[in-house]
Amino acid sequence: MRIKFLSFIASFFMVSFVITSCLDDDNDIEYSPDATIHAFELDTIYGISYKFTIDQQNGLIYNQDSLPVHADTIIDKILIKTLTTASGVITMKDKEERDSIININDSLDLRKKLEIKVWSTEALAGIAPNKVKPYIIEVRVHKHDPDSLSWGYVGEIGDEIKGAQKTIKFKDEYFTYSMDESSVKVHSSSDLSNWSLQDATGLATLPNSILPLEKIILATANNKVYESTDGIAWTESNKFSGEVNTFISAIPIENDNSQTEEEKYIQQATYLKTEDNVRYLYSILESELGIGNAETKIQAAGENFPTKNISYTTFKKGGQYQNVIIGEHDESIKITVGDKEIPVSIAWGYNGTTWAELGTTSTVAYCPEFKNPTIIYYNNLLYTFGNKFESIYVSKNEGIAWQKADKKFSFPYQDWSDPEFKPTIEKPEFMGRTNYSVVQDTKNDYIYFLFSKGDVLLEEGENTHPYSHDSEIWRARLNQLWFDKSPKHAGQ
């Protein structure tokens, strides 16, 4: 880079000062005290001009929107398009640590912070040597891809969980239910890190569905309804009539009689009942539980409506809450792709009044069948996955069409080419795992995965890869959501 030593420029201003001081008083020259940068701009990066903020108080020039990952291969040699002061000279240190004038026609390496100084003309002339303002130019680059999921190990569940499990959040507590021989165990935690273990009294088997409302938890087992107000002690409920097969979802319904903001919505439970060998969809408001004739028959369940392992998610659209579900069927729903039959999942949606089939049997936009499926609403999109953890599917139109999610939005997979490789906390493997549950921390945008202890045998062509894992918890978060919530991490 071509630079001029500051001493040369300073000498010029000092000579100018001597000459002008010898002139008549009427010809005195006032030197500008302005030692600030007014504008800064870099050359385009991937065709984009990034805006830079000039923090005059702290002497910092930085980009609020971090550059994409790998942009460091561009800013290692980049031109400064604009670097403007009202007057004065801008310098940086050369290799000999001397203040030398910047030539913006030469490229700079901005992978690291660059310290520059603005010298006012008074400082250069020796009149006011302290009128020099330093700045730090910091070009922020994402260290993590904003479109990728970052995974973190939370820890083990203190007492081992084996086999099937279900996890809910009720009020401010998390409850994970599982079977230990002939008794139902419940692990409880307020932070998903520290757990206590108790027997769930009143339950003889692991419920096939558990539905938390505002003040009560409902569950089904063997076509009977059970209820609890603390997640530990359960009793058979008398608030439902007939044979209740499974709870489907909970949805907030606007309360016309609300007096406070807290009462604006009432939770409505939806569920499947069998009457004369026909399945029907029902609903009931939490506030009307136990009131005679409070149950509402919505409609007959269609043949494509799932029968078991139903997972639901809730989101708001146009001021109204919606449910979308995915589950399993007694007999798989299949479509023909080419000459092959493919088992698929069909999503259903509920607006508080009517259930409607959303999914498509299109050969280019279907959702494959998952065992023990989970559906979540995350970053304004629907995602679904299930046992084996082979792939994640995403819907951008609220459950109608599906496609495999971007490879950045995926589970942690490892390279098994090394015959001695075994998964570790640093290099986890999820593929092949079963018996899990998922809860979301919507405040911090985390997705928590709780795994039961298990042994896995991965098959890769003629090769097999056995591994074991404990009953443990992992969490994932989309990097972009982390950046959005934490401005101080904008460069991450």
Short mmCIF file of C-alpha atoms in Angstrom, two decimals, residues 91-339:
data_model
loop_
_atom_site.label_atom_id
_atom_site.label_comp_id
_atom_site.label_asym_id
_atom_site.label_seq_id
_atom_site.Cartn_x
_atom_site.Cartn_y
_atom_site.Cartn_z
CA THR A 91 -3.62 7.88 9.17
CA MET A 92 -2.91 4.31 10.22
CA LYS A 93 0.19 2.55 11.49
CA ASP A 94 2.59 1.18 8.92
CA LYS A 95 4.83 -1.84 9.42
CA GLU A 96 7.28 0.29 11.36
CA GLU A 97 4.44 1.55 13.61
CA ARG A 98 4.66 5.05 12.18
CA ASP A 99 1.55 7.14 11.51
CA SER A 100 1.17 7.22 7.76
CA ILE A 101 -1.58 8.55 5.54
CA ILE A 102 -4.10 6.04 4.21
CA ASN A 103 -4.44 5.72 0.46
CA ILE A 104 -7.96 4.33 -0.11
CA ASN A 105 -7.04 3.43 -3.67
CA ASP A 106 -5.15 0.48 -2.22
CA SER A 107 -6.87 -2.53 -0.72
CA LEU A 108 -6.82 -3.23 3.01
CA ASP A 109 -7.04 -6.35 5.14
CA LEU A 110 -10.06 -5.82 7.40
CA ARG A 111 -10.30 -9.30 8.90
CA LYS A 112 -9.01 -7.75 12.10
CA LYS A 113 -9.92 -4.45 13.70
CA LEU A 114 -8.13 -1.52 12.13
CA GLU A 115 -7.15 1.53 14.18
CA ILE A 116 -7.03 4.83 12.37
CA LYS A 117 -6.61 8.47 13.44
CA VAL A 118 -8.08 11.70 12.13
CA TRP A 119 -5.74 14.66 12.49
CA SER A 120 -7.31 18.10 12.42
CA THR A 121 -5.46 20.80 10.51
CA GLU A 122 -4.74 22.50 13.85
CA ALA A 123 -3.07 19.35 15.08
CA LEU A 124 -1.02 19.07 11.90
CA ALA A 125 0.00 22.69 12.17
CA GLY A 126 1.12 22.19 15.75
CA ILE A 127 -1.42 24.65 17.15
CA ALA A 128 -3.53 22.03 18.96
CA PRO A 129 -1.65 18.71 18.99
CA ASN A 130 -4.42 17.04 21.03
CA LYS A 131 -7.07 17.52 18.34
CA VAL A 132 -6.56 14.00 17.00
CA LYS A 133 -9.42 11.50 17.13
CA PRO A 134 -8.82 7.73 16.99
CA TYR A 135 -11.32 5.29 15.45
CA ILE A 136 -11.58 1.52 15.32
CA ILE A 137 -12.93 0.04 12.08
CA GLU A 138 -14.57 -3.31 12.89
CA VAL A 139 -16.02 -5.35 10.04
CA ARG A 140 -18.30 -7.92 11.64
CA VAL A 141 -18.63 -11.33 10.02
CA HIS A 142 -20.88 -14.15 11.14
CA LYS A 143 -18.82 -16.92 12.67
CA HIS A 144 -21.82 -19.20 12.36
CA ASP A 145 -24.12 -19.63 9.39
CA PRO A 146 -27.38 -17.80 10.26
CA ASP A 147 -29.43 -20.43 8.40
CA SER A 148 -27.95 -23.36 10.35
CA LEU A 149 -29.05 -25.04 13.55
CA SER A 150 -26.55 -24.94 16.39
CA TRP A 151 -26.69 -27.91 18.74
CA GLY A 152 -25.76 -28.00 22.40
CA TYR A 153 -25.60 -30.73 24.99
CA VAL A 154 -27.70 -29.87 28.06
CA GLY A 155 -26.98 -32.91 30.21
CA GLU A 156 -28.25 -36.28 31.35
CA ILE A 157 -31.56 -36.90 33.01
CA GLY A 158 -30.48 -37.90 36.50
CA ASP A 159 -32.31 -41.24 36.67
CA GLU A 160 -32.21 -43.26 33.50
CA ILE A 161 -35.22 -43.27 31.22
CA LYS A 162 -35.74 -46.29 29.02
CA GLY A 163 -38.39 -46.94 26.40
CA ALA A 164 -41.26 -44.66 25.37
CA GLN A 165 -41.62 -41.25 27.00
CA LYS A 166 -43.77 -38.15 26.82
CA THR A 167 -42.83 -34.62 27.90
CA ILE A 168 -45.09 -31.63 28.55
CA LYS A 169 -44.74 -28.16 29.98
CA PHE A 170 -47.39 -27.27 32.57
CA LYS A 171 -47.28 -23.79 34.05
CA ASP A 172 -43.54 -23.29 34.72
CA GLU A 173 -42.60 -26.94 35.13
CA TYR A 174 -41.53 -29.67 32.69
CA PHE A 175 -42.76 -33.23 33.23
CA THR A 176 -41.36 -36.30 31.48
CA TYR A 177 -43.36 -39.52 31.84
CA SER A 178 -42.03 -43.03 31.25
CA MET A 179 -42.47 -46.60 32.47
CA ASP A 180 -40.17 -48.36 34.91
CA GLU A 181 -41.24 -51.99 34.95
CA SER A 182 -44.89 -51.77 36.09
CA SER A 183 -45.01 -48.19 37.42
CA VAL A 184 -45.28 -44.80 35.74
CA LYS A 185 -42.38 -42.52 36.62
CA VAL A 186 -42.36 -38.76 36.27
CA HIS A 187 -39.21 -36.65 36.05
CA SER A 188 -39.87 -32.98 36.78
CA SER A 189 -37.71 -29.91 36.24
CA SER A 190 -38.09 -26.16 36.06
CA ASP A 191 -35.06 -25.66 33.80
CA LEU A 192 -34.56 -28.98 31.95
CA SER A 193 -31.24 -29.34 33.77
CA ASN A 194 -32.02 -30.30 37.36
CA TRP A 195 -34.50 -33.14 37.74
CA SER A 196 -36.45 -34.85 40.51
CA LEU A 197 -38.01 -38.31 40.18
CA GLN A 198 -41.35 -39.44 41.61
CA ASP A 199 -44.00 -42.06 41.02
CA ALA A 200 -47.00 -40.81 39.08
CA THR A 201 -49.84 -42.01 41.29
CA GLY A 202 -53.18 -43.02 39.81
CA LEU A 203 -51.74 -44.14 36.46
CA ALA A 204 -51.22 -47.83 35.74
CA THR A 205 -49.66 -47.35 32.30
CA LEU A 206 -47.99 -44.65 30.24
CA PRO A 207 -50.80 -42.54 28.71
CA ASN A 208 -51.12 -42.58 24.95
CA SER A 209 -51.79 -38.80 25.06
CA ILE A 210 -51.13 -36.07 27.62
CA LEU A 211 -52.59 -32.59 27.15
CA PRO A 212 -51.66 -29.66 29.43
CA LEU A 213 -54.20 -26.83 29.70
CA GLU A 214 -54.00 -23.72 31.90
CA LYS A 215 -55.06 -25.24 35.24
CA ILE A 216 -55.33 -28.96 34.59
CA ILE A 217 -53.55 -31.75 32.71
CA LEU A 218 -55.63 -34.31 30.84
CA ALA A 219 -54.47 -37.73 29.66
CA THR A 220 -55.92 -40.82 27.99
CA ALA A 221 -55.10 -44.47 28.61
CA ASN A 222 -57.16 -47.47 27.52
CA ASN A 223 -59.94 -45.13 26.26
CA LYS A 224 -60.32 -43.50 29.67
CA VAL A 225 -59.55 -39.92 30.70
CA TYR A 226 -57.32 -39.04 33.65
CA GLU A 227 -56.67 -35.64 35.16
CA SER A 228 -54.07 -33.96 37.37
CA THR A 229 -53.45 -30.49 38.76
CA ASP A 230 -49.80 -31.03 39.69
CA GLY A 231 -48.52 -33.55 37.13
CA ILE A 232 -47.83 -36.14 39.85
CA ALA A 233 -51.15 -37.24 41.37
CA TRP A 234 -53.72 -38.49 38.85
CA THR A 235 -57.35 -39.53 39.13
CA GLU A 236 -59.80 -40.94 36.64
CA SER A 237 -61.85 -38.05 35.27
CA ASN A 238 -65.63 -37.84 35.28
CA LYS A 239 -65.66 -34.76 33.07
CA PHE A 240 -66.07 -36.69 29.80
CA SER A 241 -68.69 -39.09 28.55
CA GLY A 242 -68.24 -42.20 26.48
CA GLU A 243 -65.03 -43.64 25.07
CA VAL A 244 -62.30 -41.04 24.62
CA ASN A 245 -59.53 -42.49 22.46
CA THR A 246 -56.93 -39.75 22.47
CA PHE A 247 -56.48 -36.04 23.02
CA ILE A 248 -55.44 -34.19 19.88
CA SER A 249 -54.61 -30.59 20.69
CA ALA A 250 -55.22 -27.48 22.76
CA ILE A 251 -55.99 -24.14 21.21
CA PRO A 252 -56.64 -20.67 22.70
CA ILE A 253 -60.17 -19.48 21.95
CA GLU A 254 -61.09 -15.81 22.35
CA ASN A 255 -63.13 -15.21 25.48
CA ASP A 256 -66.01 -12.81 24.85
CA ASN A 257 -66.52 -12.34 28.61
CA SER A 258 -62.93 -11.52 29.48
CA GLN A 259 -62.37 -8.86 32.13
CA THR A 260 -58.57 -8.79 32.05
CA GLU A 261 -55.81 -9.43 29.53
CA GLU A 262 -55.08 -12.76 31.25
CA GLU A 263 -58.65 -13.86 30.56
CA LYS A 264 -58.61 -12.87 26.89
CA TYR A 265 -58.28 -16.51 25.77
CA ILE A 266 -59.65 -19.80 27.07
CA GLN A 267 -57.98 -23.12 26.30
CA GLN A 268 -60.07 -25.51 24.24
CA ALA A 269 -59.22 -29.21 24.18
CA THR A 270 -59.95 -31.34 21.11
CA TYR A 271 -60.09 -35.12 21.17
CA LEU A 272 -61.24 -38.30 19.40
CA LYS A 273 -64.18 -40.37 20.62
CA THR A 274 -65.62 -43.59 19.25
CA GLU A 275 -69.40 -43.92 18.99
CA ASP A 276 -70.99 -46.96 17.32
CA ASN A 277 -67.63 -47.83 15.77
CA VAL A 278 -67.38 -44.37 14.18
CA ARG A 279 -64.66 -41.91 15.21
CA TYR A 280 -65.76 -38.34 15.93
CA LEU A 281 -63.87 -35.17 16.69
CA TYR A 282 -64.95 -33.36 19.84
CA SER A 283 -64.02 -30.18 21.68
CA ILE A 284 -64.56 -28.71 25.14
CA LEU A 285 -63.52 -25.46 26.79
CA GLU A 286 -61.38 -25.78 29.90
CA SER A 287 -63.73 -23.41 31.74
CA GLU A 288 -66.64 -25.78 31.04
CA LEU A 289 -65.00 -29.03 32.14
CA GLY A 290 -67.42 -30.88 34.39
CA ILE A 291 -70.47 -28.96 33.17
CA GLY A 292 -73.16 -31.19 31.72
CA ASN A 293 -73.54 -31.20 27.92
CA ALA A 294 -70.45 -28.98 27.52
CA GLU A 295 -68.82 -31.30 24.97
CA THR A 296 -69.22 -30.23 21.34
CA LYS A 297 -69.23 -32.75 18.51
CA ILE A 298 -67.30 -31.09 15.69
CA GLN A 299 -67.49 -33.64 12.87
CA ALA A 300 -66.76 -37.22 11.94
CA ALA A 301 -63.05 -37.94 11.59
CA GLY A 302 -62.09 -38.62 8.02
CA GLU A 303 -60.35 -41.84 7.06
CA ASN A 304 -57.10 -39.91 6.64
CA PHE A 305 -57.28 -38.48 10.16
CA PRO A 306 -54.48 -39.98 12.31
CA THR A 307 -55.31 -42.49 15.00
CA LYS A 308 -52.30 -42.47 17.33
CA ASN A 309 -49.07 -40.72 18.32
CA ILE A 310 -50.62 -37.40 17.33
CA SER A 311 -48.37 -34.35 17.60
CA TYR A 312 -49.74 -30.83 17.38
CA THR A 313 -48.42 -27.29 17.20
CA THR A 314 -50.12 -23.91 17.54
CA PHE A 315 -49.52 -20.59 15.84
CA LYS A 316 -51.38 -17.35 15.29
CA LYS A 317 -52.64 -16.26 11.89
CA GLY A 318 -54.63 -13.10 11.26
CA GLY A 319 -55.32 -12.63 14.95
CA GLN A 320 -56.65 -16.17 15.33
CA TYR A 321 -54.90 -19.26 16.63
CA GLN A 322 -54.51 -22.35 14.47
CA ASN A 323 -53.60 -25.98 15.20
CA VAL A 324 -51.73 -28.23 12.79
CA ILE A 325 -51.24 -31.92 13.56
CA ILE A 326 -49.44 -34.96 12.19
CA GLY A 327 -49.78 -38.50 13.52
CA GLU A 328 -49.74 -42.17 12.68
CA HIS A 329 -52.41 -44.39 11.13
CA ASP A 330 -53.36 -47.99 11.83
CA GLU A 331 -52.73 -48.61 8.14
CA SER A 332 -50.26 -46.42 6.30
CA ILE A 333 -51.52 -43.94 3.72
CA LYS A 334 -49.57 -44.57 0.53
CA ILE A 335 -49.00 -42.81 -2.76
CA THR A 336 -47.42 -44.20 -5.90
CA VAL A 337 -44.21 -42.58 -7.08
CA GLY A 338 -43.09 -44.16 -10.32
CA ASP A 339 -43.67 -47.82 -9.69
#
